[in-house]
mmCIF file with all atom_site columns, C-alpha atoms in Angstrom:
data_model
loop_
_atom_site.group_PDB
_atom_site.id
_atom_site.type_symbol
_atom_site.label_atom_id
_atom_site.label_alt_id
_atom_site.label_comp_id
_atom_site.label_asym_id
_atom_site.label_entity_id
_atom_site.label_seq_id
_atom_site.pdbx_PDB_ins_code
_atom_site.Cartn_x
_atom_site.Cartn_y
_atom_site.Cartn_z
_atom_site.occupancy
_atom_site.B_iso_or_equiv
_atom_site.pdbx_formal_charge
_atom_site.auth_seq_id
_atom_site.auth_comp_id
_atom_site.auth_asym_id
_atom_site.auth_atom_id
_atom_site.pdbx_PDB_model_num
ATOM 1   C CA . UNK L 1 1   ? 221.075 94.319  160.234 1.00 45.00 ? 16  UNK L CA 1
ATOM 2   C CA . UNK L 1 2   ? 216.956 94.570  160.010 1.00 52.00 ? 17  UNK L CA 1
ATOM 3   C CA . UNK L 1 3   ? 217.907 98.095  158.187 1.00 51.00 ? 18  UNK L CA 1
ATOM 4   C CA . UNK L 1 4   ? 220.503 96.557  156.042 1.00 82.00 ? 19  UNK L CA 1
ATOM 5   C CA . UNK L 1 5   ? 217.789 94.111  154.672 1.00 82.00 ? 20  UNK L CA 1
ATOM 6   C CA . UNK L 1 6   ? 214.926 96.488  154.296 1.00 85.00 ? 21  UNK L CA 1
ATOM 7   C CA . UNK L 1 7   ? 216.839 98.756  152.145 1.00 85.00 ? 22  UNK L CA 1
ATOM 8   C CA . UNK L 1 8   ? 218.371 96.004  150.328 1.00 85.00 ? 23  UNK L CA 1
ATOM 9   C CA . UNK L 1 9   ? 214.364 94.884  149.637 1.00 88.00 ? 24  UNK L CA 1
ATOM 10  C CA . UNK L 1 10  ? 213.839 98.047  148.390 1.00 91.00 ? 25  UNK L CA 1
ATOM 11  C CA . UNK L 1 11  ? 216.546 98.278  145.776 1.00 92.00 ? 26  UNK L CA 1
ATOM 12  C CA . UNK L 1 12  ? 215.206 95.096  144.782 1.00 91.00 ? 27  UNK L CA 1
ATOM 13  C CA . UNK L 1 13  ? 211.630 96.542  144.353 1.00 90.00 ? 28  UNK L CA 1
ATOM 14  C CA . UNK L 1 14  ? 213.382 99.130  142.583 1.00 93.00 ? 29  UNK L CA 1
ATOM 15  C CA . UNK L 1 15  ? 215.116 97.410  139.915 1.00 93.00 ? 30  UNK L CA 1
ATOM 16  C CA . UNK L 1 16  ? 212.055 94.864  139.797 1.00 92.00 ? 31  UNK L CA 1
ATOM 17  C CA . UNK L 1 17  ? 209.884 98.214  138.968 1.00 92.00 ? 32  UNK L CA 1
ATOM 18  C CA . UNK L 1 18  ? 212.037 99.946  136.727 1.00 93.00 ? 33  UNK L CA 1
ATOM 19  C CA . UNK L 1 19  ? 212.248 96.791  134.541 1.00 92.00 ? 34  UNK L CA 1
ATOM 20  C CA . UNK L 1 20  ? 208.100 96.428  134.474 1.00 91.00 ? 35  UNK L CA 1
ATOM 21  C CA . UNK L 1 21  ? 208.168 99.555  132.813 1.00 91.00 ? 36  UNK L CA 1
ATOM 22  C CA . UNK L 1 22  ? 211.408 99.437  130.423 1.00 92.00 ? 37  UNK L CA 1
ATOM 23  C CA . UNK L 1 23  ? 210.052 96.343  129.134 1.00 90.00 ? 38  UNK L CA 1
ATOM 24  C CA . UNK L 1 24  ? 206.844 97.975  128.022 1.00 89.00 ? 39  UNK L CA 1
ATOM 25  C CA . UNK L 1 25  ? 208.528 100.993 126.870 1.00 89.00 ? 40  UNK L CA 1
ATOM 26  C CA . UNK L 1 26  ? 211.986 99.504  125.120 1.00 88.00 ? 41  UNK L CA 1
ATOM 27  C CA . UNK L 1 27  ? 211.154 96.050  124.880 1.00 85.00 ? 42  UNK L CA 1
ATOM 28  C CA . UNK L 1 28  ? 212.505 93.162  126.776 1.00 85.00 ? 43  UNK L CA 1
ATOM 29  C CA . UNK L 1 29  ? 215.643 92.308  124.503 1.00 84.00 ? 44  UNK L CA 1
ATOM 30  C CA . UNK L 1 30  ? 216.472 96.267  123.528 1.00 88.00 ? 45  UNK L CA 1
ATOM 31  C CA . UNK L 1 31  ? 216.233 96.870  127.669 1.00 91.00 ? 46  UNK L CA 1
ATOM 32  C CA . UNK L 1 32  ? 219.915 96.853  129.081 1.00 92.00 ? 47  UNK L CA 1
ATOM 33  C CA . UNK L 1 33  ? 221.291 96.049  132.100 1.00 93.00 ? 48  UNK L CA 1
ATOM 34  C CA . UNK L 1 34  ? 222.063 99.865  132.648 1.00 93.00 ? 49  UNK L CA 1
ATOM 35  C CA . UNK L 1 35  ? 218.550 101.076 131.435 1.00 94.00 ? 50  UNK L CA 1
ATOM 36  C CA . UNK L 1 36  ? 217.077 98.790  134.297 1.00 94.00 ? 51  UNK L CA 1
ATOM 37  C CA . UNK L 1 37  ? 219.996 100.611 137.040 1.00 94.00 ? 52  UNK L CA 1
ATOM 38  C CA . UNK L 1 38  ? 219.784 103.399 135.821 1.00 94.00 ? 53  UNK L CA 1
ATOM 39  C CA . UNK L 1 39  ? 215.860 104.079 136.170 1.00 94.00 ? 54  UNK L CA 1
ATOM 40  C CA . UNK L 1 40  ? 216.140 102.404 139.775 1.00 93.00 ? 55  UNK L CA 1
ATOM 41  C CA . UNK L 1 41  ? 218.696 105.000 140.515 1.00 94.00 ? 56  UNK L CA 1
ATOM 42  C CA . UNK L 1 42  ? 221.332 102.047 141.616 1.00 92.00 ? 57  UNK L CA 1
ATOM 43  C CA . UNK L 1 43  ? 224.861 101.302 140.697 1.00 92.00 ? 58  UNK L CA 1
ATOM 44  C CA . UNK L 1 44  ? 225.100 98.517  138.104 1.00 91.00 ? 59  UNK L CA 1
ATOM 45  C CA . UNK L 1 45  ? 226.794 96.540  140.724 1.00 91.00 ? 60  UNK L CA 1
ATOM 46  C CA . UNK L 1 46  ? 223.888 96.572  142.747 1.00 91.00 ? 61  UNK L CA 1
ATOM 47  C CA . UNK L 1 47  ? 221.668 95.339  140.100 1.00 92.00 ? 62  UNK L CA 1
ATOM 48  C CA . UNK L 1 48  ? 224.310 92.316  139.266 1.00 92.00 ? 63  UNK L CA 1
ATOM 49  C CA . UNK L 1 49  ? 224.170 91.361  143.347 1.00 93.00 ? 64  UNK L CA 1
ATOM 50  C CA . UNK L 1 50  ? 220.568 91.376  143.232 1.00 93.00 ? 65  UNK L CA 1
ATOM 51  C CA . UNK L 1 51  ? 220.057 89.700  140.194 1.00 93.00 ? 66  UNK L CA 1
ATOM 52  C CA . UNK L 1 52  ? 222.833 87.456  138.860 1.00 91.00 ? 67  UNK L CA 1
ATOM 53  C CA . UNK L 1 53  ? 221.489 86.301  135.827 1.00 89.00 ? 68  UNK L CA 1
ATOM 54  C CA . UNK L 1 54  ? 220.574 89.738  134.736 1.00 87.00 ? 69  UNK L CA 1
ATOM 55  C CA . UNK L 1 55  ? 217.374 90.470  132.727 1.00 88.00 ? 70  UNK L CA 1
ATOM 56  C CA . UNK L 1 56  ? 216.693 86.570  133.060 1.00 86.00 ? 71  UNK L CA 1
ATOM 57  C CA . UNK L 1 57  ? 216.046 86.691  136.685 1.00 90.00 ? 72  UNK L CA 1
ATOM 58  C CA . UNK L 1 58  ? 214.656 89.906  136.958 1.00 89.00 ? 73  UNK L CA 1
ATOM 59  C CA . UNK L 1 59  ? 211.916 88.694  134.352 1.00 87.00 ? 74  UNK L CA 1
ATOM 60  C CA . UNK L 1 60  ? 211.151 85.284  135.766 1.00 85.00 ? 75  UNK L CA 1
ATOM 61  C CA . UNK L 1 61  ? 210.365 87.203  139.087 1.00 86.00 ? 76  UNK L CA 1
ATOM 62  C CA . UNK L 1 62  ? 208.220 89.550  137.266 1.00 84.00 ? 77  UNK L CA 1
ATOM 63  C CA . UNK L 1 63  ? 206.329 87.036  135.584 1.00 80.00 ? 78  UNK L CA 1
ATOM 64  C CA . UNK L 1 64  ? 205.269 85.559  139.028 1.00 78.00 ? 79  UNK L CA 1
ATOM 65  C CA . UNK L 1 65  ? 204.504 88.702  140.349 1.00 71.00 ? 80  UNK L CA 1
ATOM 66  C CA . UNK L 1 66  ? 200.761 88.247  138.711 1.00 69.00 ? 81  UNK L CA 1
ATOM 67  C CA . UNK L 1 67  ? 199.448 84.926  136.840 1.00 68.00 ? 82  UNK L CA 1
ATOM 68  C CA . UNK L 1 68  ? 198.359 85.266  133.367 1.00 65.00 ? 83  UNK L CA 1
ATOM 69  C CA . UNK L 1 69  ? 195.002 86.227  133.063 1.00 66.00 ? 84  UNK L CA 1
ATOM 70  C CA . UNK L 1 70  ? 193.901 83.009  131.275 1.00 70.00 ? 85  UNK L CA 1
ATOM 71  C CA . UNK L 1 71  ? 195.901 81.281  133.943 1.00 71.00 ? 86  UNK L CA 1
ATOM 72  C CA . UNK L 1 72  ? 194.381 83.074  136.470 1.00 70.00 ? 87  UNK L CA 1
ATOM 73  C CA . UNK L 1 73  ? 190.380 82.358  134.926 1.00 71.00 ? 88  UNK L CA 1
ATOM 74  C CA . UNK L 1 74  ? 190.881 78.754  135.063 1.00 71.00 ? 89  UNK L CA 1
ATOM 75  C CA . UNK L 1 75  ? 192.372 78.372  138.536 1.00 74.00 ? 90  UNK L CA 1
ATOM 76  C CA . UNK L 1 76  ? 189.115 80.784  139.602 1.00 74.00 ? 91  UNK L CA 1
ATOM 77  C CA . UNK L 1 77  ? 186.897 78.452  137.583 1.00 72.00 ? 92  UNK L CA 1
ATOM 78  C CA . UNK L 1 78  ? 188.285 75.151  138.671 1.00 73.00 ? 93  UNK L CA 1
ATOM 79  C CA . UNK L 1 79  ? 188.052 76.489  142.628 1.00 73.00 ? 94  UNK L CA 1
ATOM 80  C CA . UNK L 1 80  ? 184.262 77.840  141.889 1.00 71.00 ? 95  UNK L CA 1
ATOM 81  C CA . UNK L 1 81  ? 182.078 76.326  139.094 1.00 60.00 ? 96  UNK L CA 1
ATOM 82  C CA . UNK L 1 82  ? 182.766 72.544  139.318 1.00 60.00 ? 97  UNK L CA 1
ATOM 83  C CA . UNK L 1 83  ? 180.139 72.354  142.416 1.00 61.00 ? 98  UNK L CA 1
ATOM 84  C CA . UNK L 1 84  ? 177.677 74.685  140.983 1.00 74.00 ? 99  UNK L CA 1
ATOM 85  C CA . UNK L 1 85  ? 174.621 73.606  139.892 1.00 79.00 ? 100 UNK L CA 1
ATOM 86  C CA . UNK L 1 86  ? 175.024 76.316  137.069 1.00 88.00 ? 101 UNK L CA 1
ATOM 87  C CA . UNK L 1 87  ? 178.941 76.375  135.451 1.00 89.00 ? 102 UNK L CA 1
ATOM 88  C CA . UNK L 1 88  ? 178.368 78.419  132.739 1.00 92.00 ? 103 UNK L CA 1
ATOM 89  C CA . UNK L 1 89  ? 176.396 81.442  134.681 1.00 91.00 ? 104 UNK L CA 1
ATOM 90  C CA . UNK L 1 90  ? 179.148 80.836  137.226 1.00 88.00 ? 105 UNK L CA 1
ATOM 91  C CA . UNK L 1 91  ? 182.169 80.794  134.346 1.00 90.00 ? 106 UNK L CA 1
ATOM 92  C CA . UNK L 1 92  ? 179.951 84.255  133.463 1.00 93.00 ? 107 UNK L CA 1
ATOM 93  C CA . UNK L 1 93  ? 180.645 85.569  136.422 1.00 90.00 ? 108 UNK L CA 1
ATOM 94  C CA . UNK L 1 94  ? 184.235 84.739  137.306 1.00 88.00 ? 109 UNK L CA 1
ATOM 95  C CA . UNK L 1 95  ? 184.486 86.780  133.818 1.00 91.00 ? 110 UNK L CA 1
ATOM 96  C CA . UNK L 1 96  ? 183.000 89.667  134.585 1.00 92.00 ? 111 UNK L CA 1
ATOM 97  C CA . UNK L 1 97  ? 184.903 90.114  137.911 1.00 89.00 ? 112 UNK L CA 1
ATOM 98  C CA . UNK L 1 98  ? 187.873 89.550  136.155 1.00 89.00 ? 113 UNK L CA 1
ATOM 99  C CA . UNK L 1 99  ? 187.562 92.138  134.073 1.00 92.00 ? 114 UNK L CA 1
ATOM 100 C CA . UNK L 1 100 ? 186.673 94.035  136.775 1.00 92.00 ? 115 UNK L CA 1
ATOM 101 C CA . UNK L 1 101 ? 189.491 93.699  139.075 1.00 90.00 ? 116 UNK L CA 1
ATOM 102 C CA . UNK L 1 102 ? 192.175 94.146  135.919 1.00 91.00 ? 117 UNK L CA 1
ATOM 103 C CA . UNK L 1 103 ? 190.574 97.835  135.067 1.00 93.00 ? 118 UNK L CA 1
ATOM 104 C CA . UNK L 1 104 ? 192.182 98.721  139.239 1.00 92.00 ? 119 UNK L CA 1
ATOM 105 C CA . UNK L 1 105 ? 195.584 96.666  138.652 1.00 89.00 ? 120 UNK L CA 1
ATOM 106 C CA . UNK L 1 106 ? 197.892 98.756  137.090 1.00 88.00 ? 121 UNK L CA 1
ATOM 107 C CA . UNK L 1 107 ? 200.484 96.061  137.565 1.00 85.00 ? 122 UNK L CA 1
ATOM 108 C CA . UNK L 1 108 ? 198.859 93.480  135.795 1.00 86.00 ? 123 UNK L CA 1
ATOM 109 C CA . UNK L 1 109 ? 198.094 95.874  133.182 1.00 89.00 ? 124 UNK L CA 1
ATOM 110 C CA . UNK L 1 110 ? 201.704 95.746  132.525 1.00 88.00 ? 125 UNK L CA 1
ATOM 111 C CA . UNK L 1 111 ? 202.610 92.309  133.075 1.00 86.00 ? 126 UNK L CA 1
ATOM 112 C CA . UNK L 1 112 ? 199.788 91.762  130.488 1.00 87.00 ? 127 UNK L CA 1
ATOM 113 C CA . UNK L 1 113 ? 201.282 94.185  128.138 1.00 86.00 ? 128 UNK L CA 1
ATOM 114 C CA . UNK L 1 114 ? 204.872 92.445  128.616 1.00 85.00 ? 129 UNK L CA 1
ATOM 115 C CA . UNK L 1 115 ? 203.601 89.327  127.631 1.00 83.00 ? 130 UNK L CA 1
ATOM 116 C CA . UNK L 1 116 ? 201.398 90.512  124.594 1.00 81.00 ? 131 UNK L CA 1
ATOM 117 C CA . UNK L 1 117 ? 205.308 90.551  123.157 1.00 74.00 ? 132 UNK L CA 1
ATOM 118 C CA . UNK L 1 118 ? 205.462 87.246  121.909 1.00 64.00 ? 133 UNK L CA 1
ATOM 119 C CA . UNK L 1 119 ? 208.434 88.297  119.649 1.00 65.00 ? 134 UNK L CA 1
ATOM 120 C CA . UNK L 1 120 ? 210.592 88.757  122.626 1.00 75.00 ? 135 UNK L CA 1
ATOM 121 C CA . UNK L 1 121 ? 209.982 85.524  123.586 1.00 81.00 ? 136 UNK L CA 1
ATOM 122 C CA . UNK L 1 122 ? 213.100 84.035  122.030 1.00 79.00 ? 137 UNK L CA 1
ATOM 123 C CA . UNK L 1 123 ? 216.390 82.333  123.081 1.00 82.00 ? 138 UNK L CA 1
ATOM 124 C CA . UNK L 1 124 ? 217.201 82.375  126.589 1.00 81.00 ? 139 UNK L CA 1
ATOM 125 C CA . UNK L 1 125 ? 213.871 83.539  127.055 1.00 83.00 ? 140 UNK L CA 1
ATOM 126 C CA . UNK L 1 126 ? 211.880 81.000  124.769 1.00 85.00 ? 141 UNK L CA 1
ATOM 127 C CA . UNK L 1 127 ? 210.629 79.225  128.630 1.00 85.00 ? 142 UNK L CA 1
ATOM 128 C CA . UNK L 1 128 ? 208.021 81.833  128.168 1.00 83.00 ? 143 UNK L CA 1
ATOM 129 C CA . UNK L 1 129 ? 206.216 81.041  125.169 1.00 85.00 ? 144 UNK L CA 1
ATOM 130 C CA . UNK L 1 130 ? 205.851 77.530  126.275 1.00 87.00 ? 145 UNK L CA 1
ATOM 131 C CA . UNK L 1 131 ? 204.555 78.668  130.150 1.00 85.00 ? 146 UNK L CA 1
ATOM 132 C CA . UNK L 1 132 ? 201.733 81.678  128.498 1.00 85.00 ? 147 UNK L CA 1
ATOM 133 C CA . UNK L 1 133 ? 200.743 78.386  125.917 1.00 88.00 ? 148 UNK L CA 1
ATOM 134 C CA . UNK L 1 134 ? 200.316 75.949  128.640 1.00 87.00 ? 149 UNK L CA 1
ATOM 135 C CA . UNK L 1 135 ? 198.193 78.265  130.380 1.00 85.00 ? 150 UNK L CA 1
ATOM 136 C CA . UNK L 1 136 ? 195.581 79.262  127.790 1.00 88.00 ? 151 UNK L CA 1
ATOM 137 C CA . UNK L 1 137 ? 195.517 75.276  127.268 1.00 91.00 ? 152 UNK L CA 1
ATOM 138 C CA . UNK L 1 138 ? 194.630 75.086  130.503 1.00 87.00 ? 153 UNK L CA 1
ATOM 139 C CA . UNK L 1 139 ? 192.646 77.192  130.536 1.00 89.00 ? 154 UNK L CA 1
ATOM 140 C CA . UNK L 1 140 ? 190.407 76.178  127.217 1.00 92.00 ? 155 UNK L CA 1
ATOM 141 C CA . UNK L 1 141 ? 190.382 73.014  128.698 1.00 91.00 ? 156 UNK L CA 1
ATOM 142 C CA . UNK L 1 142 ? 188.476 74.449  131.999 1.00 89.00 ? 157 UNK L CA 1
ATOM 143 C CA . UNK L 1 143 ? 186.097 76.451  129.358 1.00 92.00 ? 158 UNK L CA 1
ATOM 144 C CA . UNK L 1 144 ? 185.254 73.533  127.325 1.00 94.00 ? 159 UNK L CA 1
ATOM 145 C CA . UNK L 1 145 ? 184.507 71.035  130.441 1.00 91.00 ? 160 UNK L CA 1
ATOM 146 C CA . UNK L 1 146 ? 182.518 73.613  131.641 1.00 91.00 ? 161 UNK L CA 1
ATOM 147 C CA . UNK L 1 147 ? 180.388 74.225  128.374 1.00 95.00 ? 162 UNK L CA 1
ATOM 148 C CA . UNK L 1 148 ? 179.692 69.950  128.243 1.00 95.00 ? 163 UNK L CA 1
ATOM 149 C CA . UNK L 1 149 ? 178.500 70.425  132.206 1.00 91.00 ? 164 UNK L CA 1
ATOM 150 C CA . UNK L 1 150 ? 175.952 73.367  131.106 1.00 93.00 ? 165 UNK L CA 1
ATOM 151 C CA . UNK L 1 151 ? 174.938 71.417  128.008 1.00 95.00 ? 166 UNK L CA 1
ATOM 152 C CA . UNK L 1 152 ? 174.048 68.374  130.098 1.00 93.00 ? 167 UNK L CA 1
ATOM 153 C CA . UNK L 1 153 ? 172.309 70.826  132.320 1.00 91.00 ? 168 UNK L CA 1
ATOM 154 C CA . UNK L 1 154 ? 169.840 71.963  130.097 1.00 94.00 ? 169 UNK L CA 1
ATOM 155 C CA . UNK L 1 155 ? 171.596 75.115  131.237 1.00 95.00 ? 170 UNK L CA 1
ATOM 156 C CA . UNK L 1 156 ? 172.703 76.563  127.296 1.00 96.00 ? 171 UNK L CA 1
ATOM 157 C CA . UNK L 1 157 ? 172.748 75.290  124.097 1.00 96.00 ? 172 UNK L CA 1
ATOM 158 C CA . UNK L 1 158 ? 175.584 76.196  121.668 1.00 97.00 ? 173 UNK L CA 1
ATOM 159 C CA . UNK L 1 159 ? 174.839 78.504  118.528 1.00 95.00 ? 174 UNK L CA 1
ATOM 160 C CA . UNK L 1 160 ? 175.657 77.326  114.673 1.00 91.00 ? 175 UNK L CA 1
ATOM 161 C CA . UNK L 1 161 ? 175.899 73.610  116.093 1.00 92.00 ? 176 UNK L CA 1
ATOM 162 C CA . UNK L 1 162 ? 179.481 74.554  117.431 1.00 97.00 ? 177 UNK L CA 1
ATOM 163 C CA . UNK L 1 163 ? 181.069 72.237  118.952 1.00 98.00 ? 178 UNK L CA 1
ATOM 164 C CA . UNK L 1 164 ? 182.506 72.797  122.571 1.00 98.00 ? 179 UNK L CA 1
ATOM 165 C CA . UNK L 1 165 ? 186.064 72.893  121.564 1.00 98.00 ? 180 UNK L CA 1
ATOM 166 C CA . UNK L 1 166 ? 185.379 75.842  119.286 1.00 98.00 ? 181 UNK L CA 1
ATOM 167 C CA . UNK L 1 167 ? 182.572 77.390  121.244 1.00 98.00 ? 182 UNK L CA 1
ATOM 168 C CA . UNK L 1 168 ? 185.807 77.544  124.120 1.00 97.00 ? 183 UNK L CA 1
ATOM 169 C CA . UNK L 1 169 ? 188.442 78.497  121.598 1.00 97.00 ? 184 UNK L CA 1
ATOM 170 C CA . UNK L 1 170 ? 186.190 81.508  120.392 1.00 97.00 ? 185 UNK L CA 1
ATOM 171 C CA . UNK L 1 171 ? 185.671 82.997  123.714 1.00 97.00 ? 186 UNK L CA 1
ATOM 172 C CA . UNK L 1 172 ? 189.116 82.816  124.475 1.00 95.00 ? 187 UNK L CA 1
ATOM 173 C CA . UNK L 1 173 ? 190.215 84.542  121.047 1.00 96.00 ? 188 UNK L CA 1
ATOM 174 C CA . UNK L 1 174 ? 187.341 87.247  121.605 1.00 96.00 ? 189 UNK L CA 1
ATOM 175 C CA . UNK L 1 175 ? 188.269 88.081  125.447 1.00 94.00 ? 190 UNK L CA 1
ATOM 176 C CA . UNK L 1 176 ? 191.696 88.006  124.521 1.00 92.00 ? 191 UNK L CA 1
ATOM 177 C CA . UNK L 1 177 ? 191.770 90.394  121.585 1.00 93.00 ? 192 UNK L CA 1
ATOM 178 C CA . UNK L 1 178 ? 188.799 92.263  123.643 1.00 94.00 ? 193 UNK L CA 1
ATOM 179 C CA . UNK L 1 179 ? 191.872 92.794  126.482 1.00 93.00 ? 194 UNK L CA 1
ATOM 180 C CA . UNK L 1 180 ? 194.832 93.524  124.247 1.00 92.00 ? 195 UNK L CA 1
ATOM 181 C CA . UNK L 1 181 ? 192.564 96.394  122.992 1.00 93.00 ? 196 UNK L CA 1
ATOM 182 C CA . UNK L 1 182 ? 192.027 97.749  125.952 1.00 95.00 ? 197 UNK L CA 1
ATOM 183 C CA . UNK L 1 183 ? 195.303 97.386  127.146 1.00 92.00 ? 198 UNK L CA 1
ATOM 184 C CA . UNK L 1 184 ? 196.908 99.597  124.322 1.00 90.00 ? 199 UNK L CA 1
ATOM 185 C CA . UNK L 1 185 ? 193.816 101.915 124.291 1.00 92.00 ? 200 UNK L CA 1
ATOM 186 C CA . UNK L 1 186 ? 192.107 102.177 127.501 1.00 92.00 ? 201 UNK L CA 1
ATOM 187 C CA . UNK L 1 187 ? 189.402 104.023 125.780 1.00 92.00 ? 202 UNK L CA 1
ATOM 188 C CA . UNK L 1 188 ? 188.287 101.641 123.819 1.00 91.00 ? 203 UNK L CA 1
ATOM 189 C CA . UNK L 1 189 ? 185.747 99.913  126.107 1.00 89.00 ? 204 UNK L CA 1
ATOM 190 C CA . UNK L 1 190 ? 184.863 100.874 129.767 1.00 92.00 ? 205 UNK L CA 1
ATOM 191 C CA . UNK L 1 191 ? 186.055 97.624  131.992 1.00 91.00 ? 206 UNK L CA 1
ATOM 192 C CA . UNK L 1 192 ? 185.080 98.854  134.979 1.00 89.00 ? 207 UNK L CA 1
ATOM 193 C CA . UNK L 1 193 ? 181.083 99.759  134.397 1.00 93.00 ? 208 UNK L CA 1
ATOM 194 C CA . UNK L 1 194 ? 180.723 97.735  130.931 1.00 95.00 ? 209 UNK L CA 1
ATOM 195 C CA . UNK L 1 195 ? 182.493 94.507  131.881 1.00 95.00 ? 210 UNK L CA 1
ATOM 196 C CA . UNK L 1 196 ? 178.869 92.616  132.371 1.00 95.00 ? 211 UNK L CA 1
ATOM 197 C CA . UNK L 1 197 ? 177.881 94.244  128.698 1.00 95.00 ? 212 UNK L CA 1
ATOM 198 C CA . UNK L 1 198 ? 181.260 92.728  126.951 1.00 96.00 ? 213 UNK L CA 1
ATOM 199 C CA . UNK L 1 199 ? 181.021 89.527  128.832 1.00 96.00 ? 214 UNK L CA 1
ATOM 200 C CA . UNK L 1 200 ? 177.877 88.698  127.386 1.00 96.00 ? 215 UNK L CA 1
ATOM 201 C CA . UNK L 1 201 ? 178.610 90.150  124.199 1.00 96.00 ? 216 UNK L CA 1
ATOM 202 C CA . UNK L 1 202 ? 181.051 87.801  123.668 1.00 97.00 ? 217 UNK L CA 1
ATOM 203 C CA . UNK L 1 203 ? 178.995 84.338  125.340 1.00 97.00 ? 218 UNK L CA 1
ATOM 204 C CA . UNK L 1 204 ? 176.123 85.356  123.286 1.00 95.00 ? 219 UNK L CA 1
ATOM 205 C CA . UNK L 1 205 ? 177.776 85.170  120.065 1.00 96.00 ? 220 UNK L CA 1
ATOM 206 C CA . UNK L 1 206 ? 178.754 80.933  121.362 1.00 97.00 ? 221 UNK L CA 1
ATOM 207 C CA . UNK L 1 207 ? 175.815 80.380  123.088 1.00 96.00 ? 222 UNK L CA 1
ATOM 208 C CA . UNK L 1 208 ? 172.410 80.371  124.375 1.00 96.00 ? 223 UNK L CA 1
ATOM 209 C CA . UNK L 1 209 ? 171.243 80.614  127.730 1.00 96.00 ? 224 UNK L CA 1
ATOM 210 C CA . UNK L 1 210 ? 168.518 78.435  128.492 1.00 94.00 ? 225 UNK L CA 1
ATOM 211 C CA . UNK L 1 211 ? 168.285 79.292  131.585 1.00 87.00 ? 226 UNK L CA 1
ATOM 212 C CA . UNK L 1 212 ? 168.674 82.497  134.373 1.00 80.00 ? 227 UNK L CA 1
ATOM 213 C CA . UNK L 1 213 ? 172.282 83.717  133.232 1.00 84.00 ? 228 UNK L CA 1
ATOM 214 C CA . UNK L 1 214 ? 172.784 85.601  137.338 1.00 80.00 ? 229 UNK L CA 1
ATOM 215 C CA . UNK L 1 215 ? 174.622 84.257  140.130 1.00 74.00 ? 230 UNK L CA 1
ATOM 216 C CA . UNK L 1 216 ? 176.196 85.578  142.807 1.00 64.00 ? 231 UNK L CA 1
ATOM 217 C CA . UNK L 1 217 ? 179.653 83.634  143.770 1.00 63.00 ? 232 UNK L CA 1
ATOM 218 C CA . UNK L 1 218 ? 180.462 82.678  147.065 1.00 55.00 ? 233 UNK L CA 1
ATOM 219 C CA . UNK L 1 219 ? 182.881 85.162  149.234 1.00 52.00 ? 234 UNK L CA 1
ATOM 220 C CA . UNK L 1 220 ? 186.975 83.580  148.656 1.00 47.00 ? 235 UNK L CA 1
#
């Protein structure tokens, strides 16, 4: 029985991996139900026992296999910055480890890519839209509570009288293109060894730092 459910775990795996990348390369609605066996190397009965609701299912478990990345940020900043005596050099460096840990995770690489698709993102699979909105709200909501706590800080002060609303909006827009970028180009910046440079490329053009801009975060 224990080997009967280990290899049935791995055809799952299998069809769960050989989607990831048929999305990416076909597209989620030109990807068929015989692409995603196919590449797996299982029957097309297997993939219907595994997954009932077909490319439905198989998606929605992909999607929680990694948390948006502007989900992900805010969650971070929300465990991290709201004790620190310094948010926004804390926000900073959430940022740049961020960026960091996506240039080693090929998977959420992918899962990123997937969801840059926002045409897909239609009919039975319209749910998807609304989750990757709800999370950059959240997440610009995070951003902007932590700009008011540096302001009243003393810790920054925001450039061309922006407002924090649009000093938050702009760094997400910048990161985000900044990411999308990278994701279709790798070459285009160096994540791994520039992610400090490109983080404060993109603070710098929303604010000032009125004071020390290091920190080291606390082990998770």
């Amino acid at each position: 029985m224990r080997k009967t459910k280990e290899e049935a775990e791995r055809t799952r795996q299998a069809l769960l991996n050989a989607a990831e990348h048929l999305f990416i390369e076909k597209g989620l609605t030109r990807t068929t139900h015989n692409d995603i066996a196919q590449r797996a190397g299982v029957t097309r009965g297997a993939l219907n026992w595994h997954f009932a609701e077909g490319k439905l299912e198989i998606f929605s478990e992909l999607f929680e296999r990694k948390r948006q990345m502007p989900e992900r940020l805010a969650e971070h900043m929300a465990r991290c910055e709201r004790s620190a005596a310094r948010p926004a050099a804390t926000m900073r460096r959430i940022l740049i480890n961020d960026l960091q840990e996506l240039h080693h995770d090929a998977q959420l690489q992918r899962i990123l890519l997937i969801c840059a698709q926002h045409c897909e993102f239609a009919g039975e699979f319209a749910w998807v839209r609304a989750q990757l909105d709800a999370s950059v709200d959240r997440f610009l909501e995070i951003v902007c509570d932590t700009l008011n706590r540096a302001l009243q800080h003393d810790e920054i002060r925001l450039a061309d009288s922006l407002t924090t609303t649009q000093a938050a909006r702009l760094i997400y827009i910048y990161l985000k293109g900044m990411i999308e970028a990278w994701l279709h180009r790798h070459e285009m910046f160096d994540l791994e060894h520039n992610a400090e440079l490109l983080v404060d490329s993109v603070l710098r053009s929303v604010m000032i730092w009125q004071q020390p801009r290091d920190i080291c975060l606390p082990s998770q």
